[in-house]
Amino acid sequence: MQLSQRGTLRLAGSSAIALLISLTNNCASHSQPMTAQLIERKELVTMEQQARGAEAAQPQPDPKHSPEQVIGFVLEALRRNDTPKKDSGIRLTFSFASPGNREMTGPIDRFIELVKNPLYRPLINHRRAERSPVKIAGDLAQQKVTLIDEQGRRATFLFTLSKQPAAPFKDCWMTDGVERQPNEENEKDRQIAQGNGHLSKG
């Protein structure tokens, strides 16, 4: 190390190289945490964007949807209830409930409790659905659906839908009720759920 004629500090030979290496290492050590933070932040942003995209892609009431399609949307949403977020399936189910049904079963927090009632619990995260043909009479439609739940038990539900006569859902098929059908397997659940409300309109 020596002073130049202008009084500035100069490093010669190996000293200059050593200083350069030291500075480079210091820069690298500081940049690594920053790089990790940037990657983590980018991953979080990507996950948020994917979640918003998944929500935006959720089906909504539309006159072009048939009764069978509406029931299919509801069943698939309930089968994957916590995708993309907790209780997303139940929330979508509520979005397809007719205005009259919402008056009976809402608001959404109460609706979530109703669906998690033992009587309707087989709807959530079921493994498979067996659907009978849809019966349509004018502006009313019904379909029986037998579900196999996570424990392999069977439960049958009757879906009742109606075509809405007025805005904002004019001509959209929406659910008026989902009623569990009686059988030996669900009689105990029916007794437990008695008096706790149901998903049917009226």
mmCIF file of C-alpha atoms in Angstrom:
data_model
loop_
_atom_site.group_PDB
_atom_site.id
_atom_site.type_symbol
_atom_site.label_atom_id
_atom_site.label_comp_id
_atom_site.label_asym_id
_atom_site.label_seq_id
_atom_site.Cartn_x
_atom_site.Cartn_y
_atom_site.Cartn_z
ATOM 1 C CA MET A 1 0.000 0.000 0.000
ATOM 2 C CA GLN A 2 1.385 3.415 -0.897
ATOM 3 C CA LEU A 3 0.397 7.019 -1.405
ATOM 4 C CA SER A 4 0.356 8.385 -4.932
ATOM 5 C CA GLN A 5 1.707 11.749 -5.927
ATOM 6 C CA ARG A 6 -1.834 13.167 -5.609
ATOM 7 C CA GLY A 7 -2.081 11.937 -2.045
ATOM 8 C CA THR A 8 -4.646 9.190 -2.783
ATOM 9 C CA LEU A 9 -4.310 5.716 -1.332
ATOM 10 C CA ARG A 10 -3.167 3.067 -3.763
ATOM 11 C CA LEU A 11 -2.916 -0.677 -3.350
ATOM 12 C CA ALA A 12 -0.420 -2.663 -5.311
ATOM 13 C CA GLY A 13 -0.194 -6.275 -6.337
ATOM 14 C CA SER A 14 -1.698 -8.909 -4.019
ATOM 15 C CA SER A 15 -3.148 -6.308 -1.644
ATOM 16 C CA ALA A 16 -5.368 -4.895 -4.388
ATOM 17 C CA ILE A 17 -6.529 -8.370 -5.363
ATOM 18 C CA ALA A 18 -7.284 -9.269 -1.735
ATOM 19 C CA LEU A 19 -9.350 -6.117 -1.276
ATOM 20 C CA LEU A 20 -11.288 -6.806 -4.473
ATOM 21 C CA ILE A 21 -12.089 -10.351 -3.347
ATOM 22 C CA SER A 22 -13.175 -9.095 0.072
ATOM 23 C CA LEU A 23 -15.482 -6.491 -1.434
ATOM 24 C CA THR A 24 -16.952 -9.065 -3.818
ATOM 25 C CA ASN A 25 -17.641 -11.513 -0.981
ATOM 26 C CA ASN A 26 -19.257 -8.804 1.113
ATOM 27 C CA CYS A 27 -21.526 -7.844 -1.774
ATOM 28 C CA ALA A 28 -22.461 -11.491 -2.333
ATOM 29 C CA SER A 29 -23.245 -12.048 1.359
ATOM 30 C CA HIS A 30 -25.567 -9.032 1.364
ATOM 31 C CA SER A 31 -27.215 -9.912 -1.941
ATOM 32 C CA GLN A 32 -28.107 -13.498 -0.981
ATOM 33 C CA PRO A 33 -30.635 -12.543 1.737
ATOM 34 C CA MET A 34 -32.068 -9.897 -0.562
ATOM 35 C CA THR A 35 -32.402 -12.448 -3.357
ATOM 36 C CA ALA A 36 -34.136 -14.916 -1.020
ATOM 37 C CA GLN A 37 -36.542 -12.198 0.122
ATOM 38 C CA LEU A 38 -37.359 -11.247 -3.450
ATOM 39 C CA ILE A 39 -38.009 -14.880 -4.394
ATOM 40 C CA GLU A 40 -40.222 -15.394 -1.345
ATOM 41 C CA ARG A 41 -42.140 -12.198 -2.080
ATOM 42 C CA LYS A 42 -42.608 -13.221 -5.713
ATOM 43 C CA GLU A 43 -43.920 -16.633 -4.641
ATOM 44 C CA LEU A 44 -46.432 -14.997 -2.288
ATOM 45 C CA VAL A 45 -47.633 -12.671 -5.042
ATOM 46 C CA THR A 46 -47.980 -15.624 -7.410
ATOM 47 C CA MET A 47 -50.018 -17.580 -4.839
ATOM 48 C CA GLU A 48 -52.305 -14.600 -4.262
ATOM 49 C CA GLN A 49 -52.805 -14.177 -8.004
ATOM 50 C CA GLN A 50 -53.606 -17.871 -8.383
ATOM 51 C CA ALA A 51 -56.119 -17.695 -5.534
ATOM 52 C CA ARG A 52 -57.811 -14.655 -7.090
ATOM 53 C CA GLY A 53 -57.843 -16.399 -10.453
ATOM 54 C CA ALA A 54 -59.416 -19.502 -8.945
ATOM 55 C CA GLU A 55 -62.111 -17.409 -7.285
ATOM 56 C CA ALA A 56 -62.777 -15.505 -10.496
ATOM 57 C CA ALA A 57 -63.129 -18.811 -12.341
ATOM 58 C CA GLN A 58 -65.893 -20.017 -9.984
ATOM 59 C CA PRO A 59 -69.214 -20.516 -11.802
ATOM 60 C CA GLN A 60 -72.006 -18.071 -11.064
ATOM 61 C CA PRO A 61 -75.766 -18.120 -11.709
ATOM 62 C CA ASP A 62 -76.377 -17.672 -15.419
ATOM 63 C CA PRO A 63 -79.435 -18.338 -17.610
ATOM 64 C CA LYS A 64 -77.291 -20.561 -19.845
ATOM 65 C CA HIS A 65 -76.738 -23.094 -17.030
ATOM 66 C CA SER A 66 -79.159 -26.030 -16.998
ATOM 67 C CA PRO A 67 -80.504 -27.497 -13.725
ATOM 68 C CA GLU A 68 -78.159 -30.464 -14.124
ATOM 69 C CA GLN A 69 -75.187 -28.132 -14.566
ATOM 70 C CA VAL A 70 -76.117 -26.102 -11.490
ATOM 71 C CA ILE A 71 -76.315 -29.237 -9.350
ATOM 72 C CA GLY A 72 -73.011 -30.357 -10.833
ATOM 73 C CA PHE A 73 -71.363 -27.058 -9.887
ATOM 74 C CA VAL A 74 -72.626 -27.376 -6.321
ATOM 75 C CA LEU A 75 -71.588 -31.010 -5.933
ATOM 76 C CA GLU A 76 -68.100 -30.420 -7.285
ATOM 77 C CA ALA A 77 -67.628 -27.367 -5.066
ATOM 78 C CA LEU A 78 -68.723 -29.273 -1.965
ATOM 79 C CA ARG A 79 -66.531 -32.237 -2.897
ATOM 80 C CA ARG A 80 -63.545 -29.879 -2.716
ATOM 81 C CA ASN A 81 -64.977 -27.632 -0.025
ATOM 82 C CA ASP A 82 -61.753 -25.996 1.130
ATOM 83 C CA THR A 83 -60.375 -25.269 -2.364
ATOM 84 C CA PRO A 84 -59.164 -22.617 -3.024
ATOM 85 C CA LYS A 85 -60.037 -21.390 0.500
ATOM 86 C CA LYS A 86 -61.752 -22.746 3.597
ATOM 87 C CA ASP A 87 -65.468 -23.339 2.962
ATOM 88 C CA SER A 88 -65.265 -22.041 -0.616
ATOM 89 C CA GLY A 89 -67.543 -24.902 -1.652
ATOM 90 C CA ILE A 90 -70.265 -23.944 0.804
ATOM 91 C CA ARG A 91 -69.994 -20.304 -0.235
ATOM 92 C CA LEU A 92 -70.453 -21.240 -3.882
ATOM 93 C CA THR A 93 -73.457 -23.359 -2.890
ATOM 94 C CA PHE A 94 -74.965 -20.292 -1.211
ATOM 95 C CA SER A 95 -74.353 -18.230 -4.351
ATOM 96 C CA PHE A 96 -76.589 -20.679 -6.256
ATOM 97 C CA ALA A 97 -79.338 -20.584 -3.601
ATOM 98 C CA SER A 98 -82.486 -18.818 -4.759
ATOM 99 C CA PRO A 99 -83.420 -15.522 -3.072
ATOM 100 C CA GLY A 100 -86.191 -17.266 -1.146
ATOM 101 C CA ASN A 101 -83.813 -19.988 -0.006
ATOM 102 C CA ARG A 102 -81.281 -17.396 1.140
ATOM 103 C CA GLU A 103 -83.941 -15.684 3.248
ATOM 104 C CA MET A 104 -84.605 -18.987 5.012
ATOM 105 C CA THR A 105 -81.015 -20.170 5.460
ATOM 106 C CA GLY A 106 -78.817 -17.056 5.413
ATOM 107 C CA PRO A 107 -76.760 -15.130 6.115
ATOM 108 C CA ILE A 108 -73.712 -16.997 4.883
ATOM 109 C CA ASP A 109 -72.293 -17.761 8.355
ATOM 110 C CA ARG A 110 -75.533 -19.445 9.377
ATOM 111 C CA PHE A 111 -75.679 -21.271 6.051
ATOM 112 C CA ILE A 112 -72.183 -22.693 6.652
ATOM 113 C CA GLU A 113 -73.330 -23.990 10.050
ATOM 114 C CA LEU A 114 -76.393 -25.599 8.481
ATOM 115 C CA VAL A 115 -74.389 -27.437 5.843
ATOM 116 C CA LYS A 116 -72.029 -28.727 8.548
ATOM 117 C CA ASN A 117 -75.012 -30.027 10.509
ATOM 118 C CA PRO A 118 -74.776 -33.871 10.839
ATOM 119 C CA LEU A 119 -77.766 -34.242 8.533
ATOM 120 C CA TYR A 120 -75.967 -32.552 5.639
ATOM 121 C CA ARG A 121 -72.365 -33.303 6.569
ATOM 122 C CA PRO A 122 -72.070 -36.061 3.881
ATOM 123 C CA LEU A 123 -72.254 -33.331 1.223
ATOM 124 C CA ILE A 124 -68.842 -32.014 2.264
ATOM 125 C CA ASN A 125 -65.772 -33.717 0.808
ATOM 126 C CA HIS A 126 -67.791 -36.674 -0.477
ATOM 127 C CA ARG A 127 -65.911 -39.207 -2.573
ATOM 128 C CA ARG A 128 -68.462 -39.935 -5.279
ATOM 129 C CA ALA A 129 -71.910 -38.860 -6.485
ATOM 130 C CA GLU A 130 -74.520 -41.019 -8.224
ATOM 131 C CA ARG A 131 -77.135 -38.853 -9.921
ATOM 132 C CA SER A 132 -80.568 -39.843 -11.154
ATOM 133 C CA PRO A 133 -82.077 -38.185 -14.257
ATOM 134 C CA VAL A 134 -83.261 -34.614 -13.752
ATOM 135 C CA LYS A 135 -87.037 -34.144 -13.745
ATOM 136 C CA ILE A 136 -88.180 -30.791 -15.136
ATOM 137 C CA ALA A 137 -91.750 -29.492 -15.005
ATOM 138 C CA GLY A 138 -92.051 -25.929 -16.252
ATOM 139 C CA ASP A 139 -89.925 -23.717 -14.030
ATOM 140 C CA LEU A 140 -89.249 -26.430 -11.451
ATOM 141 C CA ALA A 141 -86.606 -29.160 -11.503
ATOM 142 C CA GLN A 142 -85.581 -31.991 -9.184
ATOM 143 C CA GLN A 143 -82.791 -34.533 -9.039
ATOM 144 C CA LYS A 144 -81.928 -37.232 -6.534
ATOM 145 C CA VAL A 145 -78.248 -37.597 -5.734
ATOM 146 C CA THR A 146 -76.696 -40.409 -3.722
ATOM 147 C CA LEU A 147 -73.343 -39.520 -2.201
ATOM 148 C CA ILE A 148 -70.630 -41.784 -0.852
ATOM 149 C CA ASP A 149 -68.878 -39.962 1.957
ATOM 150 C CA GLU A 150 -65.304 -40.189 3.248
ATOM 151 C CA GLN A 151 -66.196 -43.228 5.379
ATOM 152 C CA GLY A 152 -67.852 -45.047 2.477
ATOM 153 C CA ARG A 153 -71.386 -44.450 3.775
ATOM 154 C CA ARG A 154 -74.224 -43.588 1.415
ATOM 155 C CA ALA A 155 -76.594 -40.646 1.783
ATOM 156 C CA THR A 156 -79.291 -39.561 -0.659
ATOM 157 C CA PHE A 157 -80.402 -35.967 -1.192
ATOM 158 C CA LEU A 158 -83.190 -34.429 -3.246
ATOM 159 C CA PHE A 159 -82.187 -31.193 -4.990
ATOM 160 C CA THR A 160 -85.061 -28.866 -5.893
ATOM 161 C CA LEU A 161 -84.455 -25.923 -8.234
ATOM 162 C CA SER A 162 -86.558 -23.205 -9.799
ATOM 163 C CA LYS A 163 -86.063 -20.806 -12.669
ATOM 164 C CA GLN A 164 -86.020 -17.299 -11.232
ATOM 165 C CA PRO A 165 -88.685 -14.918 -12.535
ATOM 166 C CA ALA A 166 -87.043 -11.589 -11.718
ATOM 167 C CA ALA A 167 -83.751 -9.691 -11.788
ATOM 168 C CA PRO A 168 -80.965 -9.944 -10.823
ATOM 169 C CA PHE A 169 -81.261 -13.695 -11.476
ATOM 170 C CA LYS A 170 -83.995 -13.706 -14.104
ATOM 171 C CA ASP A 171 -84.145 -17.067 -15.962
ATOM 172 C CA CYS A 172 -81.354 -18.550 -13.822
ATOM 173 C CA TRP A 173 -81.847 -21.996 -12.320
ATOM 174 C CA MET A 174 -81.150 -21.807 -8.575
ATOM 175 C CA THR A 175 -81.628 -24.161 -5.632
ATOM 176 C CA ASP A 176 -84.770 -23.870 -3.532
ATOM 177 C CA GLY A 177 -83.835 -26.759 -1.296
ATOM 178 C CA VAL A 178 -81.568 -29.720 -0.621
ATOM 179 C CA GLU A 179 -83.414 -32.344 1.408
ATOM 180 C CA ARG A 180 -81.876 -35.506 2.779
ATOM 181 C CA GLN A 181 -83.974 -38.554 1.989
ATOM 182 C CA PRO A 182 -84.918 -40.913 4.826
ATOM 183 C CA ASN A 183 -83.205 -44.258 5.217
ATOM 184 C CA GLU A 184 -81.857 -46.387 8.055
ATOM 185 C CA GLU A 185 -78.382 -44.887 7.861
ATOM 186 C CA ASN A 186 -79.446 -41.260 8.340
ATOM 187 C CA GLU A 187 -82.278 -41.649 10.860
ATOM 188 C CA LYS A 188 -79.914 -41.006 13.781
ATOM 189 C CA ASP A 189 -78.517 -37.911 12.059
ATOM 190 C CA ARG A 190 -82.062 -36.714 11.397
ATOM 191 C CA GLN A 191 -82.871 -36.910 15.101
ATOM 192 C CA ILE A 192 -79.670 -35.045 15.994
ATOM 193 C CA ALA A 193 -80.408 -32.312 13.471
ATOM 194 C CA GLN A 194 -84.085 -31.928 14.350
ATOM 195 C CA GLY A 195 -84.853 -28.357 15.273
ATOM 196 C CA ASN A 196 -81.529 -27.027 13.978
ATOM 197 C CA GLY A 197 -82.870 -25.837 10.634
ATOM 198 C CA HIS A 198 -82.574 -27.300 7.157
ATOM 199 C CA LEU A 199 -81.639 -26.316 3.640
ATOM 200 C CA SER A 200 -85.108 -26.474 2.179
ATOM 201 C CA LYS A 201 -87.212 -23.485 1.286
ATOM 202 C CA GLY A 202 -90.355 -23.755 3.301
#
